[in-house]
mmCIF file with all atom_site columns, C-alpha atoms in Angstrom:
data_model
loop_
_atom_site.group_PDB
_atom_site.id
_atom_site.type_symbol
_atom_site.label_atom_id
_atom_site.label_alt_id
_atom_site.label_comp_id
_atom_site.label_asym_id
_atom_site.label_entity_id
_atom_site.label_seq_id
_atom_site.pdbx_PDB_ins_code
_atom_site.Cartn_x
_atom_site.Cartn_y
_atom_site.Cartn_z
_atom_site.occupancy
_atom_site.B_iso_or_equiv
_atom_site.pdbx_formal_charge
_atom_site.auth_seq_id
_atom_site.auth_comp_id
_atom_site.auth_asym_id
_atom_site.auth_atom_id
_atom_site.pdbx_PDB_model_num
ATOM 1   C CA . UNK A 1 1   ? 6.190   -13.071 -11.187 1.00 0.00 ? 1   UNK A CA 1
ATOM 2   C CA . UNK A 1 2   ? 2.732   -14.388 -12.083 1.00 0.00 ? 2   UNK A CA 1
ATOM 3   C CA . UNK A 1 3   ? 1.013   -12.405 -9.332  1.00 0.00 ? 3   UNK A CA 1
ATOM 4   C CA . UNK A 1 4   ? 2.212   -9.053  -10.733 1.00 0.00 ? 4   UNK A CA 1
ATOM 5   C CA . UNK A 1 5   ? 0.842   -10.016 -14.129 1.00 0.00 ? 5   UNK A CA 1
ATOM 6   C CA . UNK A 1 6   ? -2.515  -10.736 -12.475 1.00 0.00 ? 6   UNK A CA 1
ATOM 7   C CA . UNK A 1 7   ? -2.497  -7.277  -10.845 1.00 0.00 ? 7   UNK A CA 1
ATOM 8   C CA . UNK A 1 8   ? -1.763  -5.654  -14.213 1.00 0.00 ? 8   UNK A CA 1
ATOM 9   C CA . UNK A 1 9   ? -4.545  -7.702  -15.838 1.00 0.00 ? 9   UNK A CA 1
ATOM 10  C CA . UNK A 1 10  ? -6.976  -6.694  -13.066 1.00 0.00 ? 10  UNK A CA 1
ATOM 11  C CA . UNK A 1 11  ? -6.236  -3.000  -13.608 1.00 0.00 ? 11  UNK A CA 1
ATOM 12  C CA . UNK A 1 12  ? -6.519  -3.354  -17.401 1.00 0.00 ? 12  UNK A CA 1
ATOM 13  C CA . UNK A 1 13  ? -9.798  -5.282  -17.269 1.00 0.00 ? 13  UNK A CA 1
ATOM 14  C CA . UNK A 1 14  ? -11.688 -3.068  -14.781 1.00 0.00 ? 14  UNK A CA 1
ATOM 15  C CA . UNK A 1 15  ? -12.873 0.530   -14.845 1.00 0.00 ? 15  UNK A CA 1
ATOM 16  C CA . UNK A 1 16  ? -10.982 1.460   -11.706 1.00 0.00 ? 16  UNK A CA 1
ATOM 17  C CA . UNK A 1 17  ? -12.856 4.741   -11.155 1.00 0.00 ? 17  UNK A CA 1
ATOM 18  C CA . UNK A 1 18  ? -16.201 2.922   -11.273 1.00 0.00 ? 18  UNK A CA 1
ATOM 19  C CA . UNK A 1 19  ? -15.325 0.279   -8.664  1.00 0.00 ? 19  UNK A CA 1
ATOM 20  C CA . UNK A 1 20  ? -16.886 0.797   -5.247  1.00 0.00 ? 20  UNK A CA 1
ATOM 21  C CA . UNK A 1 21  ? -14.766 0.756   -2.107  1.00 0.00 ? 21  UNK A CA 1
ATOM 22  C CA . UNK A 1 22  ? -14.229 -2.714  -0.704  1.00 0.00 ? 22  UNK A CA 1
ATOM 23  C CA . UNK A 1 23  ? -12.278 -5.922  -1.153  1.00 0.00 ? 23  UNK A CA 1
ATOM 24  C CA . UNK A 1 24  ? -11.996 -7.713  -4.489  1.00 0.00 ? 24  UNK A CA 1
ATOM 25  C CA . UNK A 1 25  ? -10.405 -11.157 -4.694  1.00 0.00 ? 25  UNK A CA 1
ATOM 26  C CA . UNK A 1 26  ? -8.038  -11.649 -7.612  1.00 0.00 ? 26  UNK A CA 1
ATOM 27  C CA . UNK A 1 27  ? -7.502  -15.335 -6.870  1.00 0.00 ? 27  UNK A CA 1
ATOM 28  C CA . UNK A 1 28  ? -7.451  -17.592 -3.796  1.00 0.00 ? 28  UNK A CA 1
ATOM 29  C CA . UNK A 1 29  ? -4.337  -15.885 -2.339  1.00 0.00 ? 29  UNK A CA 1
ATOM 30  C CA . UNK A 1 30  ? -4.356  -12.327 -3.651  1.00 0.00 ? 30  UNK A CA 1
ATOM 31  C CA . UNK A 1 31  ? -6.791  -9.455  -3.375  1.00 0.00 ? 31  UNK A CA 1
ATOM 32  C CA . UNK A 1 32  ? -7.197  -5.716  -3.688  1.00 0.00 ? 32  UNK A CA 1
ATOM 33  C CA . UNK A 1 33  ? -8.740  -3.250  -1.247  1.00 0.00 ? 33  UNK A CA 1
ATOM 34  C CA . UNK A 1 34  ? -10.145 -0.013  -2.629  1.00 0.00 ? 34  UNK A CA 1
ATOM 35  C CA . UNK A 1 35  ? -10.729 2.890   -0.277  1.00 0.00 ? 35  UNK A CA 1
ATOM 36  C CA . UNK A 1 36  ? -11.493 6.587   -0.395  1.00 0.00 ? 36  UNK A CA 1
ATOM 37  C CA . UNK A 1 37  ? -9.775  8.799   2.120   1.00 0.00 ? 37  UNK A CA 1
ATOM 38  C CA . UNK A 1 38  ? -8.641  12.339  2.671   1.00 0.00 ? 38  UNK A CA 1
ATOM 39  C CA . UNK A 1 39  ? -4.938  13.111  2.654   1.00 0.00 ? 39  UNK A CA 1
ATOM 40  C CA . UNK A 1 40  ? -3.557  14.658  5.823   1.00 0.00 ? 40  UNK A CA 1
ATOM 41  C CA . UNK A 1 41  ? -0.497  16.373  7.229   1.00 0.00 ? 41  UNK A CA 1
ATOM 42  C CA . UNK A 1 42  ? 2.020   13.984  8.801   1.00 0.00 ? 42  UNK A CA 1
ATOM 43  C CA . UNK A 1 43  ? 1.691   13.637  12.569  1.00 0.00 ? 43  UNK A CA 1
ATOM 44  C CA . UNK A 1 44  ? 3.431   10.949  14.582  1.00 0.00 ? 44  UNK A CA 1
ATOM 45  C CA . UNK A 1 45  ? 5.039   8.742   11.951  1.00 0.00 ? 45  UNK A CA 1
ATOM 46  C CA . UNK A 1 46  ? 4.281   5.068   12.468  1.00 0.00 ? 46  UNK A CA 1
ATOM 47  C CA . UNK A 1 47  ? 5.466   2.929   9.557   1.00 0.00 ? 47  UNK A CA 1
ATOM 48  C CA . UNK A 1 48  ? 3.971   -0.438  8.637   1.00 0.00 ? 48  UNK A CA 1
ATOM 49  C CA . UNK A 1 49  ? 5.766   -3.538  7.418   1.00 0.00 ? 49  UNK A CA 1
ATOM 50  C CA . UNK A 1 50  ? 4.379   -6.829  6.139   1.00 0.00 ? 50  UNK A CA 1
ATOM 51  C CA . UNK A 1 51  ? 5.806   -10.354 6.142   1.00 0.00 ? 51  UNK A CA 1
ATOM 52  C CA . UNK A 1 52  ? 3.383   -12.323 3.981   1.00 0.00 ? 52  UNK A CA 1
ATOM 53  C CA . UNK A 1 53  ? 2.172   -9.839  1.379   1.00 0.00 ? 53  UNK A CA 1
ATOM 54  C CA . UNK A 1 54  ? 3.693   -7.252  -0.935  1.00 0.00 ? 54  UNK A CA 1
ATOM 55  C CA . UNK A 1 55  ? 1.694   -4.006  -1.107  1.00 0.00 ? 55  UNK A CA 1
ATOM 56  C CA . UNK A 1 56  ? 1.119   -2.494  -4.520  1.00 0.00 ? 56  UNK A CA 1
ATOM 57  C CA . UNK A 1 57  ? -0.288  0.980   -3.836  1.00 0.00 ? 57  UNK A CA 1
ATOM 58  C CA . UNK A 1 58  ? -2.100  2.150   -6.970  1.00 0.00 ? 58  UNK A CA 1
ATOM 59  C CA . UNK A 1 59  ? -3.703  5.595   -7.059  1.00 0.00 ? 59  UNK A CA 1
ATOM 60  C CA . UNK A 1 60  ? -7.020  5.728   -8.904  1.00 0.00 ? 60  UNK A CA 1
ATOM 61  C CA . UNK A 1 61  ? -7.734  9.432   -8.313  1.00 0.00 ? 61  UNK A CA 1
ATOM 62  C CA . UNK A 1 62  ? -5.749  12.304  -6.823  1.00 0.00 ? 62  UNK A CA 1
ATOM 63  C CA . UNK A 1 63  ? -2.165  12.368  -5.573  1.00 0.00 ? 63  UNK A CA 1
ATOM 64  C CA . UNK A 1 64  ? -0.548  11.206  -2.375  1.00 0.00 ? 64  UNK A CA 1
ATOM 65  C CA . UNK A 1 65  ? 2.718   11.616  -0.523  1.00 0.00 ? 65  UNK A CA 1
ATOM 66  C CA . UNK A 1 66  ? 4.074   8.397   0.983   1.00 0.00 ? 66  UNK A CA 1
ATOM 67  C CA . UNK A 1 67  ? 7.059   8.035   3.276   1.00 0.00 ? 67  UNK A CA 1
ATOM 68  C CA . UNK A 1 68  ? 9.531   5.161   3.085   1.00 0.00 ? 68  UNK A CA 1
ATOM 69  C CA . UNK A 1 69  ? 11.438  4.430   6.293   1.00 0.00 ? 69  UNK A CA 1
ATOM 70  C CA . UNK A 1 70  ? 15.226  4.226   6.112   1.00 0.00 ? 70  UNK A CA 1
ATOM 71  C CA . UNK A 1 71  ? 17.983  3.573   8.595   1.00 0.00 ? 71  UNK A CA 1
ATOM 72  C CA . UNK A 1 72  ? 17.380  2.382   12.130  1.00 0.00 ? 72  UNK A CA 1
ATOM 73  C CA . UNK A 1 73  ? 13.797  1.258   12.882  1.00 0.00 ? 73  UNK A CA 1
ATOM 74  C CA . UNK A 1 74  ? 12.305  0.604   16.314  1.00 0.00 ? 74  UNK A CA 1
ATOM 75  C CA . UNK A 1 75  ? 9.407   -1.798  16.771  1.00 0.00 ? 75  UNK A CA 1
ATOM 76  C CA . UNK A 1 76  ? 6.312   0.098   17.993  1.00 0.00 ? 76  UNK A CA 1
ATOM 77  C CA . UNK A 1 77  ? 3.747   -2.714  17.794  1.00 0.00 ? 77  UNK A CA 1
ATOM 78  C CA . UNK A 1 78  ? 4.386   -6.455  17.431  1.00 0.00 ? 78  UNK A CA 1
ATOM 79  C CA . UNK A 1 79  ? 3.565   -8.322  14.231  1.00 0.00 ? 79  UNK A CA 1
ATOM 80  C CA . UNK A 1 80  ? -0.096  -9.321  13.886  1.00 0.00 ? 80  UNK A CA 1
ATOM 81  C CA . UNK A 1 81  ? -0.324  -12.464 11.747  1.00 0.00 ? 81  UNK A CA 1
ATOM 82  C CA . UNK A 1 82  ? -4.016  -11.964 10.931  1.00 0.00 ? 82  UNK A CA 1
ATOM 83  C CA . UNK A 1 83  ? -3.443  -8.406  9.639   1.00 0.00 ? 83  UNK A CA 1
ATOM 84  C CA . UNK A 1 84  ? 0.055   -9.259  8.328   1.00 0.00 ? 84  UNK A CA 1
ATOM 85  C CA . UNK A 1 85  ? 1.425   -6.084  9.820   1.00 0.00 ? 85  UNK A CA 1
ATOM 86  C CA . UNK A 1 86  ? 3.917   -4.771  12.366  1.00 0.00 ? 86  UNK A CA 1
ATOM 87  C CA . UNK A 1 87  ? 4.476   -1.089  13.156  1.00 0.00 ? 87  UNK A CA 1
ATOM 88  C CA . UNK A 1 88  ? 7.757   0.795   13.565  1.00 0.00 ? 88  UNK A CA 1
ATOM 89  C CA . UNK A 1 89  ? 9.202   4.228   14.111  1.00 0.00 ? 89  UNK A CA 1
ATOM 90  C CA . UNK A 1 90  ? 12.138  5.277   11.907  1.00 0.00 ? 90  UNK A CA 1
ATOM 91  C CA . UNK A 1 91  ? 14.889  7.819   12.357  1.00 0.00 ? 91  UNK A CA 1
ATOM 92  C CA . UNK A 1 92  ? 14.982  8.726   8.668   1.00 0.00 ? 92  UNK A CA 1
ATOM 93  C CA . UNK A 1 93  ? 12.678  8.479   5.695   1.00 0.00 ? 93  UNK A CA 1
ATOM 94  C CA . UNK A 1 94  ? 12.331  9.583   2.103   1.00 0.00 ? 94  UNK A CA 1
ATOM 95  C CA . UNK A 1 95  ? 9.254   10.955  0.390   1.00 0.00 ? 95  UNK A CA 1
ATOM 96  C CA . UNK A 1 96  ? 7.593   9.518   -2.707  1.00 0.00 ? 96  UNK A CA 1
ATOM 97  C CA . UNK A 1 97  ? 4.751   11.250  -4.552  1.00 0.00 ? 97  UNK A CA 1
ATOM 98  C CA . UNK A 1 98  ? 2.230   8.970   -6.279  1.00 0.00 ? 98  UNK A CA 1
ATOM 99  C CA . UNK A 1 99  ? -0.052  10.542  -8.866  1.00 0.00 ? 99  UNK A CA 1
ATOM 100 C CA . UNK A 1 100 ? -3.222  9.262   -10.496 1.00 0.00 ? 100 UNK A CA 1
ATOM 101 C CA . UNK A 1 101 ? -2.518  6.073   -12.468 1.00 0.00 ? 101 UNK A CA 1
ATOM 102 C CA . UNK A 1 102 ? 0.848   5.482   -10.773 1.00 0.00 ? 102 UNK A CA 1
ATOM 103 C CA . UNK A 1 103 ? 1.813   2.809   -8.284  1.00 0.00 ? 103 UNK A CA 1
ATOM 104 C CA . UNK A 1 104 ? 4.356   2.141   -5.577  1.00 0.00 ? 104 UNK A CA 1
ATOM 105 C CA . UNK A 1 105 ? 5.449   -1.411  -4.756  1.00 0.00 ? 105 UNK A CA 1
ATOM 106 C CA . UNK A 1 106 ? 6.329   -2.012  -1.102  1.00 0.00 ? 106 UNK A CA 1
ATOM 107 C CA . UNK A 1 107 ? 8.144   -5.313  -0.669  1.00 0.00 ? 107 UNK A CA 1
ATOM 108 C CA . UNK A 1 108 ? 8.153   -7.181  2.649   1.00 0.00 ? 108 UNK A CA 1
ATOM 109 C CA . UNK A 1 109 ? 11.270  -5.317  3.815   1.00 0.00 ? 109 UNK A CA 1
ATOM 110 C CA . UNK A 1 110 ? 9.784   -1.868  3.078   1.00 0.00 ? 110 UNK A CA 1
ATOM 111 C CA . UNK A 1 111 ? 8.651   0.303   5.987   1.00 0.00 ? 111 UNK A CA 1
ATOM 112 C CA . UNK A 1 112 ? 5.989   2.670   4.663   1.00 0.00 ? 112 UNK A CA 1
ATOM 113 C CA . UNK A 1 113 ? 3.221   5.070   5.638   1.00 0.00 ? 113 UNK A CA 1
ATOM 114 C CA . UNK A 1 114 ? 0.982   7.156   3.420   1.00 0.00 ? 114 UNK A CA 1
ATOM 115 C CA . UNK A 1 115 ? -2.111  9.236   2.756   1.00 0.00 ? 115 UNK A CA 1
ATOM 116 C CA . UNK A 1 116 ? -0.230  12.496  3.259   1.00 0.00 ? 116 UNK A CA 1
ATOM 117 C CA . UNK A 1 117 ? -0.904  15.753  1.409   1.00 0.00 ? 117 UNK A CA 1
ATOM 118 C CA . UNK A 1 118 ? 1.189   16.848  -1.532  1.00 0.00 ? 118 UNK A CA 1
ATOM 119 C CA . UNK A 1 119 ? 0.091   20.499  -1.295  1.00 0.00 ? 119 UNK A CA 1
ATOM 120 C CA . UNK A 1 120 ? -3.342  20.617  0.409   1.00 0.00 ? 120 UNK A CA 1
ATOM 121 C CA . UNK A 1 121 ? -5.771  18.080  1.877   1.00 0.00 ? 121 UNK A CA 1
ATOM 122 C CA . UNK A 1 122 ? -7.895  16.387  -0.791  1.00 0.00 ? 122 UNK A CA 1
ATOM 123 C CA . UNK A 1 123 ? -9.949  13.272  -1.302  1.00 0.00 ? 123 UNK A CA 1
ATOM 124 C CA . UNK A 1 124 ? -8.210  10.439  -3.061  1.00 0.00 ? 124 UNK A CA 1
ATOM 125 C CA . UNK A 1 125 ? -9.491  7.121   -4.311  1.00 0.00 ? 125 UNK A CA 1
ATOM 126 C CA . UNK A 1 126 ? -6.857  4.562   -3.868  1.00 0.00 ? 126 UNK A CA 1
ATOM 127 C CA . UNK A 1 127 ? -6.457  1.000   -4.836  1.00 0.00 ? 127 UNK A CA 1
ATOM 128 C CA . UNK A 1 128 ? -4.907  1.015   -1.463  1.00 0.00 ? 128 UNK A CA 1
ATOM 129 C CA . UNK A 1 129 ? -3.357  -2.341  -1.662  1.00 0.00 ? 129 UNK A CA 1
ATOM 130 C CA . UNK A 1 130 ? -3.013  -5.163  -4.024  1.00 0.00 ? 130 UNK A CA 1
ATOM 131 C CA . UNK A 1 131 ? -2.007  -7.799  -1.525  1.00 0.00 ? 131 UNK A CA 1
ATOM 132 C CA . UNK A 1 132 ? 0.311   -10.220 -3.276  1.00 0.00 ? 132 UNK A CA 1
ATOM 133 C CA . UNK A 1 133 ? 1.249   -13.267 -1.252  1.00 0.00 ? 133 UNK A CA 1
ATOM 134 C CA . UNK A 1 134 ? 4.933   -14.170 -1.189  1.00 0.00 ? 134 UNK A CA 1
ATOM 135 C CA . UNK A 1 135 ? 5.725   -17.769 -1.974  1.00 0.00 ? 135 UNK A CA 1
ATOM 136 C CA . UNK A 1 136 ? 8.925   -18.954 -0.274  1.00 0.00 ? 136 UNK A CA 1
ATOM 137 C CA . UNK A 1 137 ? 10.497  -22.060 -1.771  1.00 0.00 ? 137 UNK A CA 1
#
């Protein structure tokens, strides 16, 4: 998929640790948002799901625990076309740890929530999302 190659090229051609937080356009349809945040303990688990974009979560600094929803999901907030996001609760989930330099790809059928501690709260710098638009033929 051409868009994944563009994400890889973006990472390879930029000093990720030097980039300021904000939005960077890769092309006319795809972009990346970089943010700094502090990991937290899970509270009420509300999972997000997208219809138009695939999320590529790439960790620039630190480590993060993400949860992937499994099994029965219940809609908590209707789909917002502008934000390309709907929110759900899930009965079950699995944990995934992302470490510095690693990524997690969340396809359009993936319920996910993140920014959770692995052992203690810490600041992370995250290429929070490469938003890759899905082309349906």
